[in-house]
Coordinates of C-alpha atoms and ligand atoms in Angstrom, one line a residue:
M1 CA 10.4 5.3 40.7
A2 CA 9.5 3.2 37.8
K3 CA 11.8 1.1 35.8
I4 CA 10.3 0.9 32.3
V5 CA 12.3 -1.2 29.5
I6 CA 11.6 -1.3 26.1
V7 CA 12.5 -3.9 23.3
G8 CA 13.0 -2.1 20.1
G9 CA 14.3 1.2 19.3
V10 CA 13.0 2.4 15.9
A11 CA 9.5 3.6 15.2
G12 CA 7.2 2.3 18.2
G13 CA 9.5 1.9 20.7
A14 CA 11.4 5.2 20.6
T15 CA 8.2 6.8 20.2
T16 CA 7.1 5.3 23.7
A17 CA 10.6 6.2 25.3
A18 CA 10.4 9.7 24.5
R19 CA 6.7 10.2 25.4
L20 CA 7.5 8.5 28.6
R21 CA 10.0 11.2 28.9
R22 CA 7.8 13.5 28.4
I23 CA 5.5 12.9 31.0
D24 CA 7.8 11.3 33.6
E25 CA 11.0 12.8 34.5
Q26 CA 11.9 10.3 37.1
A27 CA 11.2 7.2 35.3
Q28 CA 13.9 4.9 34.6
I29 CA 13.7 4.2 31.1
V30 CA 16.0 1.9 29.2
L31 CA 15.7 0.9 25.9
F32 CA 17.1 -2.2 24.3
E33 CA 18.4 -2.4 20.2
R34 CA 19.4 -5.1 18.7
G35 CA 21.0 -3.2 15.7
K36 CA 23.6 0.0 15.5
Y37 CA 21.0 2.2 14.9
I38 CA 17.8 4.1 16.8
S39 CA 14.6 5.8 15.5
Y40 CA 15.9 5.8 11.7
A41 CA 13.6 6.5 8.9
N42 CA 12.7 2.5 7.3
C43 CA 10.4 4.5 5.2
G44 CA 13.2 6.8 3.4
L45 CA 15.1 3.6 3.0
P46 CA 14.2 2.7 -0.7
Y47 CA 14.7 6.7 -1.8
Y48 CA 18.5 6.4 -0.1
I49 CA 19.1 3.1 -2.3
G50 CA 17.7 5.3 -5.4
D51 CA 19.8 8.2 -4.3
V52 CA 16.9 10.6 -3.6
I53 CA 17.9 10.4 -0.4
A54 CA 21.8 11.4 -1.1
D55 CA 23.0 12.0 2.0
R56 CA 23.0 8.9 4.4
G57 CA 22.6 10.9 7.5
R58 CA 19.9 12.4 7.0
L59 CA 18.0 8.8 7.6
F60 CA 18.4 9.0 11.0
V61 CA 15.9 11.0 12.9
Q62 CA 17.9 10.7 16.3
T63 CA 21.5 9.1 17.1
P64 CA 21.5 6.9 20.1
R65 CA 23.8 9.9 21.6
R66 CA 21.6 12.6 21.4
F67 CA 18.7 10.6 21.7
A68 CA 20.1 9.7 25.3
A69 CA 21.6 13.2 26.2
R70 CA 18.3 14.8 25.5
F71 CA 15.5 12.3 27.3
K72 CA 18.0 11.0 29.5
I73 CA 17.5 7.7 28.3
D74 CA 19.7 4.4 28.8
V75 CA 20.2 3.7 25.0
R76 CA 21.9 0.2 24.9
I77 CA 22.2 -0.7 21.2
R78 CA 23.6 -4.0 20.1
S79 CA 21.7 -5.9 22.6
E80 CA 19.4 -8.3 21.9
V81 CA 16.6 -9.4 24.5
T82 CA 17.0 -13.0 24.2
A83 CA 14.3 -14.3 27.1
I84 CA 11.5 -12.7 29.2
D85 CA 11.4 -13.8 32.8
R86 CA 7.3 -12.9 33.8
K87 CA 7.3 -14.2 37.5
A88 CA 10.5 -12.5 38.6
R89 CA 10.1 -9.2 35.9
Q90 CA 13.2 -9.7 34.1
I91 CA 14.7 -10.0 30.7
T92 CA 17.8 -12.0 29.6
V93 CA 19.8 -9.7 26.9
T94 CA 23.2 -10.6 24.6
D95 CA 25.6 -8.0 23.9
L96 CA 26.0 -8.4 20.6
K97 CA 29.6 -6.9 20.9
T98 CA 30.8 -9.0 23.4
K99 CA 28.7 -11.9 23.3
K100 CA 27.9 -11.3 27.1
T101 CA 24.8 -12.3 28.5
Y102 CA 23.3 -10.1 31.5
Q103 CA 19.4 -10.1 33.5
E104 CA 17.5 -6.4 33.7
S105 CA 15.0 -6.6 36.1
Y106 CA 11.6 -4.2 35.0
D107 CA 8.7 -2.8 36.3
K108 CA 7.1 -2.3 32.9
L109 CA 8.3 -3.9 29.5
V110 CA 7.5 -2.3 26.3
L111 CA 7.6 -4.6 23.4
S112 CA 8.1 -3.1 19.9
P113 CA 10.1 -5.7 17.9
G114 CA 8.3 -4.8 14.8
A115 CA 8.0 -7.4 11.7
E116 CA 10.3 -9.3 10.0
P117 CA 10.7 -9.7 6.1
V118 CA 9.1 -13.2 4.8
K119 CA 11.6 -15.6 2.9
P120 CA 9.9 -18.4 1.6
P121 CA 12.0 -21.5 1.4
I122 CA 12.8 -21.5 -2.5
P123 CA 15.9 -23.4 -3.2
G124 CA 18.9 -20.6 -3.8
I125 CA 16.9 -18.4 -1.4
D126 CA 20.1 -17.7 0.7
L127 CA 22.3 -16.7 -2.5
R128 CA 24.6 -13.9 -2.9
G129 CA 23.5 -11.5 -4.6
I130 CA 19.5 -11.9 -3.1
F131 CA 18.2 -9.3 -0.4
T132 CA 15.7 -8.1 2.0
V133 CA 14.9 -4.6 3.0
R134 CA 14.7 -4.1 6.6
N135 CA 16.5 -1.6 8.2
V136 CA 20.0 0.4 7.2
P137 CA 22.4 -2.3 7.4
D138 CA 20.5 -4.1 4.6
T139 CA 20.2 -1.0 3.3
D140 CA 23.9 -0.5 3.0
R141 CA 24.3 -4.1 1.8
I142 CA 22.2 -3.4 -1.6
K143 CA 23.6 0.1 -2.3
D144 CA 27.5 -1.4 -1.9
Y145 CA 26.0 -4.1 -4.1
I146 CA 25.1 -2.3 -6.8
G147 CA 27.7 -0.2 -6.6
K148 CA 30.6 -2.7 -6.5
R149 CA 29.1 -5.1 -8.8
K150 CA 27.8 -2.7 -11.6
V151 CA 24.4 -4.2 -11.0
Q152 CA 22.2 -3.8 -14.6
R153 CA 19.1 -6.0 -14.1
A154 CA 17.7 -6.5 -11.1
L155 CA 14.3 -8.4 -10.2
I156 CA 12.0 -7.4 -7.4
V157 CA 10.0 -10.7 -5.8
G158 CA 6.4 -9.1 -5.0
A159 CA 4.7 -6.2 -5.9
G160 CA 3.7 -5.1 -2.6
F161 CA 4.0 -1.2 -1.9
I162 CA 8.3 -1.4 -0.6
G163 CA 8.9 -3.6 -4.0
L164 CA 7.2 -1.3 -5.9
E165 CA 9.1 1.4 -4.7
M166 CA 12.6 -0.6 -4.6
A167 CA 11.5 -0.9 -8.4
E168 CA 11.3 2.6 -9.3
N169 CA 14.2 3.7 -7.3
L170 CA 16.6 1.0 -9.3
H171 CA 15.3 1.9 -12.3
R172 CA 16.3 5.4 -11.4
R173 CA 19.5 4.2 -10.9
G174 CA 19.4 3.1 -14.7
I175 CA 18.8 -0.6 -14.3
L176 CA 16.3 -3.0 -15.8
V177 CA 14.1 -3.5 -13.7
T178 CA 12.1 -7.2 -13.5
I179 CA 8.8 -7.6 -10.9
V180 CA 7.8 -11.3 -10.4
E181 CA 4.4 -11.2 -8.7
M182 CA 2.1 -14.4 -8.0
A183 CA -1.1 -12.3 -7.8
E184 CA -2.9 -10.9 -10.6
Q185 CA -2.4 -7.7 -10.1
V186 CA 0.1 -5.7 -8.3
M187 CA -0.3 -4.0 -4.6
T188 CA -3.3 -6.3 -3.5
P189 CA -5.0 -3.9 -0.9
L190 CA -6.0 -2.1 -4.5
D191 CA -9.0 -4.1 -6.3
F192 CA -8.1 -4.9 -9.7
E193 CA -9.5 -2.5 -11.9
M194 CA -7.1 0.4 -9.3
A195 CA -4.2 -1.7 -10.1
A196 CA -4.8 -2.0 -13.8
E197 CA -4.5 1.4 -14.2
V198 CA -0.8 1.3 -12.1
H199 CA 0.0 -1.8 -14.9
Q200 CA -0.4 0.4 -17.4
H201 CA 1.7 3.1 -15.7
L202 CA 4.4 0.4 -15.0
K203 CA 4.2 -0.5 -18.7
A204 CA 4.9 3.3 -20.3
K205 CA 8.1 3.6 -17.8
N206 CA 9.8 0.2 -19.3
V207 CA 9.2 -1.9 -16.2
E208 CA 9.0 -5.8 -16.9
F209 CA 6.7 -7.4 -15.0
Y210 CA 4.9 -10.8 -14.9
L211 CA 1.9 -11.4 -13.0
N212 CA 0.2 -14.8 -11.8
E213 CA 3.9 -16.0 -11.8
A214 CA 6.1 -17.7 -8.7
V215 CA 9.9 -17.9 -8.8
T216 CA 10.7 -21.5 -8.1
S217 CA 14.3 -21.6 -7.5
F218 CA 18.0 -19.3 -8.0
E219 CA 20.6 -20.7 -9.2
S220 CA 24.1 -18.6 -9.2
R221 CA 25.2 -19.1 -12.8
L222 CA 28.2 -17.3 -14.9
G223 CA 28.3 -14.5 -12.5
K224 CA 24.7 -13.6 -12.5
L225 CA 21.4 -15.1 -10.8
A226 CA 19.5 -17.4 -12.4
V227 CA 16.0 -17.1 -11.6
H228 CA 13.5 -19.7 -12.7
L229 CA 9.6 -19.3 -12.9
S230 CA 6.6 -21.0 -12.5
S231 CA 5.9 -21.2 -16.3
G232 CA 9.2 -22.6 -16.6
K233 CA 10.7 -19.1 -17.9
E234 CA 14.3 -18.2 -17.0
L235 CA 15.2 -14.5 -16.0
R236 CA 19.1 -13.6 -15.5
V237 CA 19.8 -10.7 -13.0
D238 CA 22.4 -9.5 -11.0
L239 CA 20.5 -8.8 -8.0
V240 CA 17.0 -10.0 -6.4
I241 CA 14.9 -7.9 -3.6
L242 CA 12.7 -9.9 -1.9
G243 CA 9.4 -8.1 -1.3
V244 CA 6.8 -10.6 -0.2
G245 CA 5.5 -9.3 2.7
V246 CA 6.2 -9.3 6.7
R247 CA 5.1 -11.3 9.9
P248 CA 5.0 -9.7 13.4
D249 CA 8.7 -10.4 15.1
S250 CA 6.8 -12.3 18.1
A251 CA 9.1 -15.4 18.6
L252 CA 10.2 -13.2 22.1
A253 CA 7.0 -12.7 23.4
R254 CA 5.6 -16.4 22.1
D255 CA 8.7 -18.2 24.2
S256 CA 8.0 -16.0 27.0
G257 CA 4.4 -17.3 27.1
L258 CA 2.5 -13.9 26.1
Q259 CA -0.5 -14.3 24.1
I260 CA -0.2 -14.9 20.2
G261 CA -3.4 -14.1 18.1
E262 CA -4.3 -15.8 14.9
R263 CA -2.6 -13.8 12.8
G264 CA 0.7 -14.5 14.5
G265 CA 1.1 -10.9 16.0
I266 CA 1.0 -10.5 20.1
R267 CA -2.3 -9.9 21.4
V268 CA -2.9 -6.5 23.2
D269 CA -5.8 -5.5 24.7
E270 CA -7.5 -1.4 24.2
F271 CA -4.7 -0.2 26.3
L272 CA -2.2 -1.8 24.2
R273 CA -1.4 -4.5 27.1
T274 CA -0.5 -8.0 26.1
S275 CA -1.7 -10.7 28.2
D276 CA 0.2 -10.0 30.8
P277 CA -0.7 -6.8 32.3
D278 CA 2.9 -5.6 33.2
I279 CA 3.8 -6.2 29.8
Y280 CA 2.9 -3.8 26.1
A281 CA 3.1 -4.2 22.7
L282 CA 2.8 -2.1 19.9
G283 CA 3.7 -1.8 16.2
D284 CA 4.3 -4.4 13.7
A285 CA 4.2 -7.0 16.2
I286 CA 0.7 -6.6 17.4
E287 CA -2.7 -8.0 15.9
F288 CA -5.5 -5.8 16.9
P289 CA -9.4 -6.1 16.0
H290 CA -10.0 -4.4 12.5
P291 CA -12.2 -1.0 13.0
L292 CA -14.9 -2.1 10.5
L293 CA -14.6 -5.9 10.6
G294 CA -13.8 -6.4 14.3
K295 CA -11.4 -9.3 13.5
P296 CA -7.9 -9.3 14.5
T297 CA -5.7 -7.7 11.6
S298 CA -2.1 -7.0 11.3
I299 CA -1.2 -3.5 10.2
Y300 CA 2.6 -3.0 8.8
L301 CA 2.6 0.8 8.8
A302 CA 4.2 3.7 11.0
G303 CA 1.6 6.0 11.8
P304 CA -0.1 3.9 13.6
A305 CA 3.1 2.3 15.5
N306 CA 3.8 5.9 16.2
K307 CA 0.8 6.4 17.6
Q308 CA 0.6 3.6 20.1
G309 CA 3.6 4.9 21.4
R310 CA 2.2 7.4 23.0
I311 CA -0.9 5.6 24.1
V312 CA 1.7 3.0 25.6
A313 CA 3.3 5.5 27.4
D314 CA 0.7 7.2 28.6
N315 CA -1.2 4.7 30.0
I316 CA 1.8 3.0 32.2
V317 CA 2.3 6.7 33.4
R318 CA -1.2 7.1 34.1
E319 CA -2.8 3.7 34.6
N320 CA -4.5 2.9 31.6
K321 CA -6.5 5.9 30.7
R322 CA -6.2 6.1 27.0
V323 CA -8.2 3.3 24.4
Y324 CA -6.5 2.3 21.2
R325 CA -9.2 2.3 18.2
G326 CA -7.6 0.0 15.9
S327 CA -6.1 1.2 12.0
I328 CA -7.9 1.4 9.0
A329 CA -4.5 1.0 7.2
T330 CA -4.8 4.5 5.3
A331 CA -1.6 4.0 3.3
I332 CA 0.1 5.7 0.2
A333 CA 2.8 5.0 -2.3
K334 CA 4.4 6.6 -4.9
V335 CA 5.0 4.4 -7.6
F336 CA 6.8 6.4 -10.6
D337 CA 4.7 9.6 -11.6
L338 CA 1.4 7.7 -9.9
T339 CA 0.7 8.7 -6.5
V340 CA -1.5 5.6 -5.1
G341 CA -3.7 5.3 -1.7
S342 CA -6.3 3.5 0.0
T343 CA -7.9 3.1 3.1
G344 CA -10.4 1.0 4.8
L345 CA -11.5 -2.3 3.0
S346 CA -11.4 -3.0 -0.9
E347 CA -14.7 -5.0 -2.7
K348 CA -11.8 -8.1 -2.7
A349 CA -12.0 -7.8 1.2
L350 CA -16.0 -7.3 1.4
R351 CA -17.0 -9.9 -0.8
A352 CA -14.4 -12.2 0.9
E353 CA -16.4 -11.6 3.9
G354 CA -19.7 -11.6 2.9
I355 CA -20.8 -8.3 3.2
P356 CA -23.1 -6.7 0.9
F357 CA -21.8 -3.1 -0.7
V358 CA -22.2 -1.2 -3.4
S359 CA -18.8 0.6 -5.3
S360 CA -18.6 3.2 -7.5
I361 CA -15.7 4.7 -9.7
T362 CA -15.2 8.2 -10.7
H363 CA -12.8 10.4 -12.6
S364 CA -12.3 13.4 -11.4
A365 CA -9.4 16.5 -12.2
S366 CA -7.2 17.0 -9.4
H367 CA -8.0 21.0 -9.6
A368 CA -9.9 23.2 -11.6
G369 CA -9.3 21.9 -15.4
Y370 CA -9.3 25.6 -16.9
Y371 CA -6.2 26.0 -14.5
P372 CA -2.7 24.6 -16.1
D373 CA -1.8 21.2 -15.3
A374 CA -4.7 19.4 -13.6
Q375 CA -4.4 15.8 -13.4
P376 CA -6.5 13.0 -13.4
I377 CA -8.0 11.3 -10.2
S378 CA -9.7 7.8 -10.7
M379 CA -11.6 7.4 -7.2
K380 CA -13.3 4.0 -6.0
I381 CA -15.2 4.1 -2.7
V382 CA -17.0 0.7 -1.4
F383 CA -20.2 1.3 0.6
S384 CA -23.4 -0.2 2.3
P385 CA -26.4 -0.4 0.1
D386 CA -28.3 0.0 3.3
D387 CA -27.5 3.4 4.5
G388 CA -24.6 4.5 2.6
R389 CA -22.0 4.4 5.4
L390 CA -18.1 4.0 4.0
F391 CA -16.2 1.0 3.7
G392 CA -13.5 1.9 1.8
A393 CA -11.8 4.0 -0.8
Q394 CA -8.6 3.9 -3.2
I395 CA -6.9 6.3 -5.3
V396 CA -5.1 6.9 -8.0
G397 CA -3.6 9.6 -9.8
Y398 CA -1.1 12.2 -10.0
H399 CA -1.7 15.3 -7.8
G400 CA -3.7 15.6 -5.1
V401 CA -4.5 11.8 -3.7
D402 CA -2.6 12.4 -0.5
K403 CA -5.0 14.5 0.9
R404 CA -8.7 12.9 -1.0
V405 CA -7.0 9.9 1.1
D406 CA -6.8 11.6 4.3
I407 CA -10.2 13.0 4.1
I408 CA -11.9 9.9 3.5
A409 CA -9.6 8.2 6.1
T410 CA -10.7 10.7 8.8
V411 CA -15.0 10.5 7.5
L412 CA -14.1 6.7 7.8
K413 CA -12.6 6.0 10.7
Q414 CA -15.7 8.2 12.1
G415 CA -17.9 6.0 11.1
G416 CA -19.1 8.7 8.3
T417 CA -20.9 8.0 5.1
I418 CA -21.4 8.9 1.7
Y419 CA -23.6 12.1 2.4
D420 CA -20.7 13.4 4.5
L421 CA -18.2 12.9 2.0
Q422 CA -21.1 15.5 0.1
E423 CA -20.4 17.9 2.8
I424 CA -17.1 18.0 3.0
E425 CA -15.9 21.3 3.3
H426 CA -12.7 22.0 1.3
A427 CA -10.3 25.1 0.7
Y428 CA -10.6 25.8 -2.8
A429 CA -9.2 27.9 -5.6
P430 CA -8.2 26.6 -8.4
P431 CA -4.9 25.7 -8.6
F432 CA -5.9 23.5 -5.6
S433 CA -9.7 21.8 -6.3
S434 CA -12.6 22.9 -8.1
A435 CA -15.5 24.2 -6.2
K436 CA -17.0 20.7 -6.1
D437 CA -13.4 18.3 -5.0
P438 CA -13.5 15.0 -6.1
V439 CA -14.2 13.9 -2.9
N440 CA -17.9 15.6 -2.9
I441 CA -18.2 14.1 -6.3
A442 CA -17.9 10.7 -5.5
G443 CA -20.4 11.3 -2.6
F444 CA -23.3 12.7 -5.0
V445 CA -22.5 9.9 -7.5
A446 CA -23.0 7.3 -4.9
E447 CA -26.6 9.0 -3.8
N448 CA -27.0 9.0 -7.2
I449 CA -26.8 5.5 -7.3
L450 CA -28.2 4.7 -4.1
T451 CA -31.1 6.7 -4.8
D452 CA -31.5 4.9 -8.0
L453 CA -31.4 8.2 -10.0
V454 CA -29.0 6.0 -11.8
K455 CA -28.5 2.3 -12.2
I456 CA -24.7 1.2 -13.0
V457 CA -22.7 -1.8 -14.1
H458 CA -19.2 -2.5 -13.9
W459 CA -16.8 -3.5 -15.9
H460 CA -16.1 -7.3 -14.7
E461 CA -20.5 -7.7 -15.8
L462 CA -19.8 -6.6 -19.4
N463 CA -19.2 -10.7 -19.9
E464 CA -20.1 -11.9 -23.5
A465 CA -23.8 -12.5 -22.7
E466 CA -24.3 -9.1 -21.5
L467 CA -22.5 -7.4 -24.3
S468 CA -24.9 -9.6 -26.6
R469 CA -28.0 -9.2 -24.3
S470 CA -27.8 -5.2 -24.3
F471 CA -27.5 -2.6 -26.6
I472 CA -24.2 -0.5 -25.6
L473 CA -24.1 3.1 -26.3
D474 CA -21.0 5.1 -26.4
V475 CA -22.2 9.0 -26.1
R476 CA -18.7 10.3 -26.5
Q477 CA -17.6 12.6 -29.5
P478 CA -16.7 10.7 -33.0
D479 CA -13.0 11.3 -32.2
E480 CA -12.5 9.6 -29.0
Y481 CA -15.3 6.7 -30.2
K482 CA -12.8 6.3 -33.2
L483 CA -9.9 5.3 -30.9
G484 CA -11.7 2.7 -29.0
K485 CA -14.7 1.3 -27.7
V486 CA -16.4 -1.2 -26.1
E487 CA -17.0 -3.8 -28.9
G488 CA -20.4 -4.0 -30.8
A489 CA -21.3 -0.3 -29.1
K490 CA -23.1 2.6 -31.2
N491 CA -22.1 5.8 -30.9
I492 CA -24.6 8.7 -30.6
P493 CA -22.6 12.0 -28.8
L494 CA -24.6 13.1 -25.9
N495 CA -25.5 16.4 -27.4
S496 CA -27.6 15.0 -30.3
L497 CA -28.7 11.9 -28.4
R498 CA -32.3 13.9 -28.1
N499 CA -32.7 13.9 -31.6
R500 CA -31.6 10.2 -32.1
L501 CA -34.0 8.6 -29.2
K502 CA -35.7 6.8 -32.4
E503 CA -32.8 4.8 -32.8
L504 CA -32.7 3.1 -29.4
P505 CA -34.4 -0.3 -28.2
R506 CA -37.7 0.7 -26.5
E507 CA -37.0 -2.8 -24.5
G508 CA -34.4 -4.7 -22.9
R509 CA -31.1 -3.2 -21.2
I510 CA -29.1 -0.3 -22.7
I511 CA -25.5 0.4 -21.0
V512 CA -24.5 3.8 -21.7
Y513 CA -20.8 5.2 -21.2
C514 CA -18.0 7.9 -21.9
A515 CA -15.0 8.4 -21.0
A516 CA -15.0 9.0 -17.3
G517 CA -19.0 8.4 -16.4
L518 CA -20.5 12.0 -16.5
R519 CA -21.9 12.6 -20.2
A520 CA -23.1 8.7 -19.8
Y521 CA -24.8 9.9 -16.7
L522 CA -26.9 12.5 -18.7
A523 CA -27.5 10.2 -20.9
C524 CA -28.8 8.0 -18.8
R525 CA -31.2 10.7 -17.2
I526 CA -32.5 11.9 -20.6
L527 CA -33.1 8.2 -21.9
S528 CA -34.9 7.5 -18.6
Q529 CA -37.1 10.1 -18.2
N530 CA -37.9 9.9 -22.1
G531 CA -39.6 6.4 -20.8
F532 CA -36.9 3.7 -21.1
P533 CA -37.5 1.6 -18.8
E534 CA -33.4 -0.3 -18.4
V535 CA -30.9 2.2 -18.5
Y536 CA -27.6 1.6 -16.9
N537 CA -24.3 4.0 -16.6
L538 CA -20.8 1.8 -17.0
S539 CA -19.2 3.1 -13.7
G540 CA -15.7 4.2 -14.3
G541 CA -16.5 4.7 -18.4
Y542 CA -14.3 4.1 -20.9
K543 CA -11.5 5.3 -18.9
T544 CA -11.6 2.3 -16.3
Y545 CA -12.8 -0.3 -19.3
E546 CA -9.5 0.2 -20.9
F547 CA -7.2 -0.2 -17.9
V548 CA -8.8 -3.3 -17.4
T549 CA -9.1 -4.3 -21.1
E550 CA -5.6 -3.8 -21.8
K551 CA -3.0 -6.3 -21.7
Q552 CA -2.0 -6.4 -18.2
A553 CA 1.6 -7.7 -17.7
N554 CA 4.9 -6.5 -19.3
E555 CA 6.6 -10.0 -19.9
D556 CA 9.9 -10.2 -22.1
I557 CA 10.7 -6.6 -22.8
F558 CA 14.3 -7.1 -21.9
E559 CA 14.5 -10.2 -24.0
G560 CA 17.3 -10.8 -26.9
D561 CA 19.6 -13.7 -25.7
V562 CA 22.3 -14.0 -27.8
I563 CA 25.4 -16.9 -27.6
G564 CA 28.9 -14.7 -27.4
K565 CA 32.0 -15.9 -29.0
D566 CA 33.0 -17.3 -25.7
G567 CA 29.9 -19.7 -25.8
N568 CA 28.3 -18.0 -22.7
I569 CA 24.6 -16.7 -23.1
Y570 CA 24.2 -13.3 -22.6
Q571 CA 21.0 -10.7 -23.0
T572 CA 21.4 -7.9 -25.7
A573 CA 19.5 -5.9 -23.3
V574 CA 21.9 -5.7 -20.7
E575 CA 25.0 -5.7 -22.8
E576 CA 23.6 -2.3 -24.2
A577 CA 22.7 -1.1 -21.3
Ligands
FAD1 P1 10.5 -1.3 14.0 O1 10.5 0.1 13.3 O2 10.7 -2.4 12.9 O3 11.5 -1.5 15.1 C1 11.6 -2.5 15.6 C2 12.7 -2.5 16.1 O4 13.3 -3.7 17.2 C3 14.1 -3.0 14.8 O5 15.0 -2.5 15.2 C4 14.6 -4.8 15.9 O6 16.3 -4.7 15.3 C5 14.6 -4.2 17.0 N1 14.5 -5.7 17.9 C6 13.5 -7.0 17.6 N2 13.5 -7.5 18.5 C7 14.7 -7.2 19.2 C8 14.9 -7.9 20.4 N3 14.5 -8.9 20.8 N4 16.0 -6.9 20.8 C9 16.1 -5.9 20.7 N5 16.2 -5.5 19.8 C10 14.8 -5.9 18.9 N6 5.0 2.5 6.7 C11 4.8 3.5 6.3 O7 3.3 4.1 6.8 N7 5.0 4.1 5.4 C12 5.9 3.8 4.6 O8 6.2 4.4 3.4 C13 6.8 2.7 5.0 N8 7.6 2.5 4.2 C14 8.9 1.5 4.7 C15 9.9 1.1 3.8 C16 10.8 0.1 4.5 C17 11.7 -0.6 3.4 C18 10.1 -0.5 5.1 C19 11.3 -1.8 5.6 C20 8.9 -0.6 6.4 C21 8.0 0.9 5.6 N9 7.0 0.9 6.4 C22 6.5 2.0 6.1 C23 6.7 0.1 7.4 C24 7.3 1.1 9.0 O9 8.4 1.1 9.0 C25 7.1 0.0 10.4 O10 5.6 0.1 10.3 C26 7.6 0.9 11.7 O11 8.7 1.1 11.3 C27 6.8 -0.3 12.6 O12 7.7 -0.1 13.8 P2 7.8 -0.8 15.1 O13 8.5 -0.3 16.3 O14 6.7 -2.4 15.2 O15 8.8 -1.7 14.4

């Protein structure tokens, strides 16, 4: 009877344990978890803080007792594995309740220790009121602190997926939320123009946020946290959530001499075996070649961890038959009313790798425009200029983002092309989509670009030199033009274009735009077929252009310091809130 020992009892660890039991009723399975809980919903934690999930009990997919009973697993919570003796095939465990240490043998060992939140060495980082969100106890502490300290202002450091989820959930509780982000944009897996749409939404929701800013120190002052920023600005808040990223929790593996990769994750082969064939590893703690780049990547997502659990269990019982193919980091987040999804590589990533690409932005509706409540969807795809092979997609919208990201991720993972997007056969009725789904449209537009039916320019190419050299043609209706335009653009609505060709230069570049790209495409076709040699469509149209040219950050919206009668400095917004 094989003895299988698992370190870590949440996403990867618990899945491995359950699958092991389903395929091997005889194995002895021992699961060690440092914390008090196993198999809980990390991904639900921000929503519990925001009271969207009101019942704490719902966070627990399983309790240690129920899990042990159902799967005949020896579950040992509050038990930290501190060392691995690979020669003797045994681990050292500290019982965190009794502080006693003991050894446990194994035939096969599985490591799923997860990732730990990064805590940069900023002065004051350990002050009361500064938290990270990794597990249930962190969440309990934050919730308790908000209640007891009557938190009115919160700062989120880092605008990644978890940071933004926390921002939304704190805002939902009536707390004034400020975000400080070091990059020029939120959600770094996105390209700038897609993040710009999120910026505009955060502004509409009255979230204060600073871009290109870093926290340099924290200080405790007058019962608040004074936060100093790189620009010299000081913020005063009651609560700080650090969301500046995570790193693989690979210390145990490193200390036992297992190979660690260049990104600090545990190195595994295609069977998810570490450099020791008796030890498997999975989840946030590993690194694995990216399916598109071939380079080691860390993926901190629940889906891959869960799926890897099944593979590890199968490989332990059935002797390494199942191969892991890697993850293309398909991710999604709700940011207030928006849904933001991404899969594969961004333009930024391709540029950094020196991989030639073409990108295209389309704006479509979530379902047929004539059926009520259709919502806009912005979609960016990046693909190979040679054969149209897909590299990645980013989608921002209000409804139906999830299914489009999933479709594209599926095509991408099969090595598909933009031509495959055209052929996606989707379920259609007016409340759900259009006869041509936004995914099909993205494929059609991409083909038009690749076959030179239309040339495109991007918002970032519209610099001063380009604007002065080119004739900019706006083919929207006059009402739309009046509300905002690209500087210097001439307005000739699409329907009168054929009659007004004389107003356009026969030489030089003409850059055409409309709101989303379709009317401009039609205009480009009219112009090209009337002998205008250099006609370009602005990809993403005025919509994308407006997202990027509007102010991006949202600073100082809670400003208004006053000196109180007691001589202390107060912020009016806080006092009034
Ligand atoms: P974990 O699930 O973190 O489990 C690791 C466990 O190992 C921990 O409980 C830890 O205590 C234990 N452990 C570590 N070392 C030892 C040791 N030496 N001895 C004993 N026990 C040990 N992903 C998504 O895809 N979508 C989301 O919406 C999403 N939201 C998230 C929200 C939050 C707040 C957080 C924190 C994560 C979120 N994730 C999300 C990420 C997802 O939860 C992780 O990718 C996933 O849990 C990784 O699984 P894992 O098994 O590698 O690690």
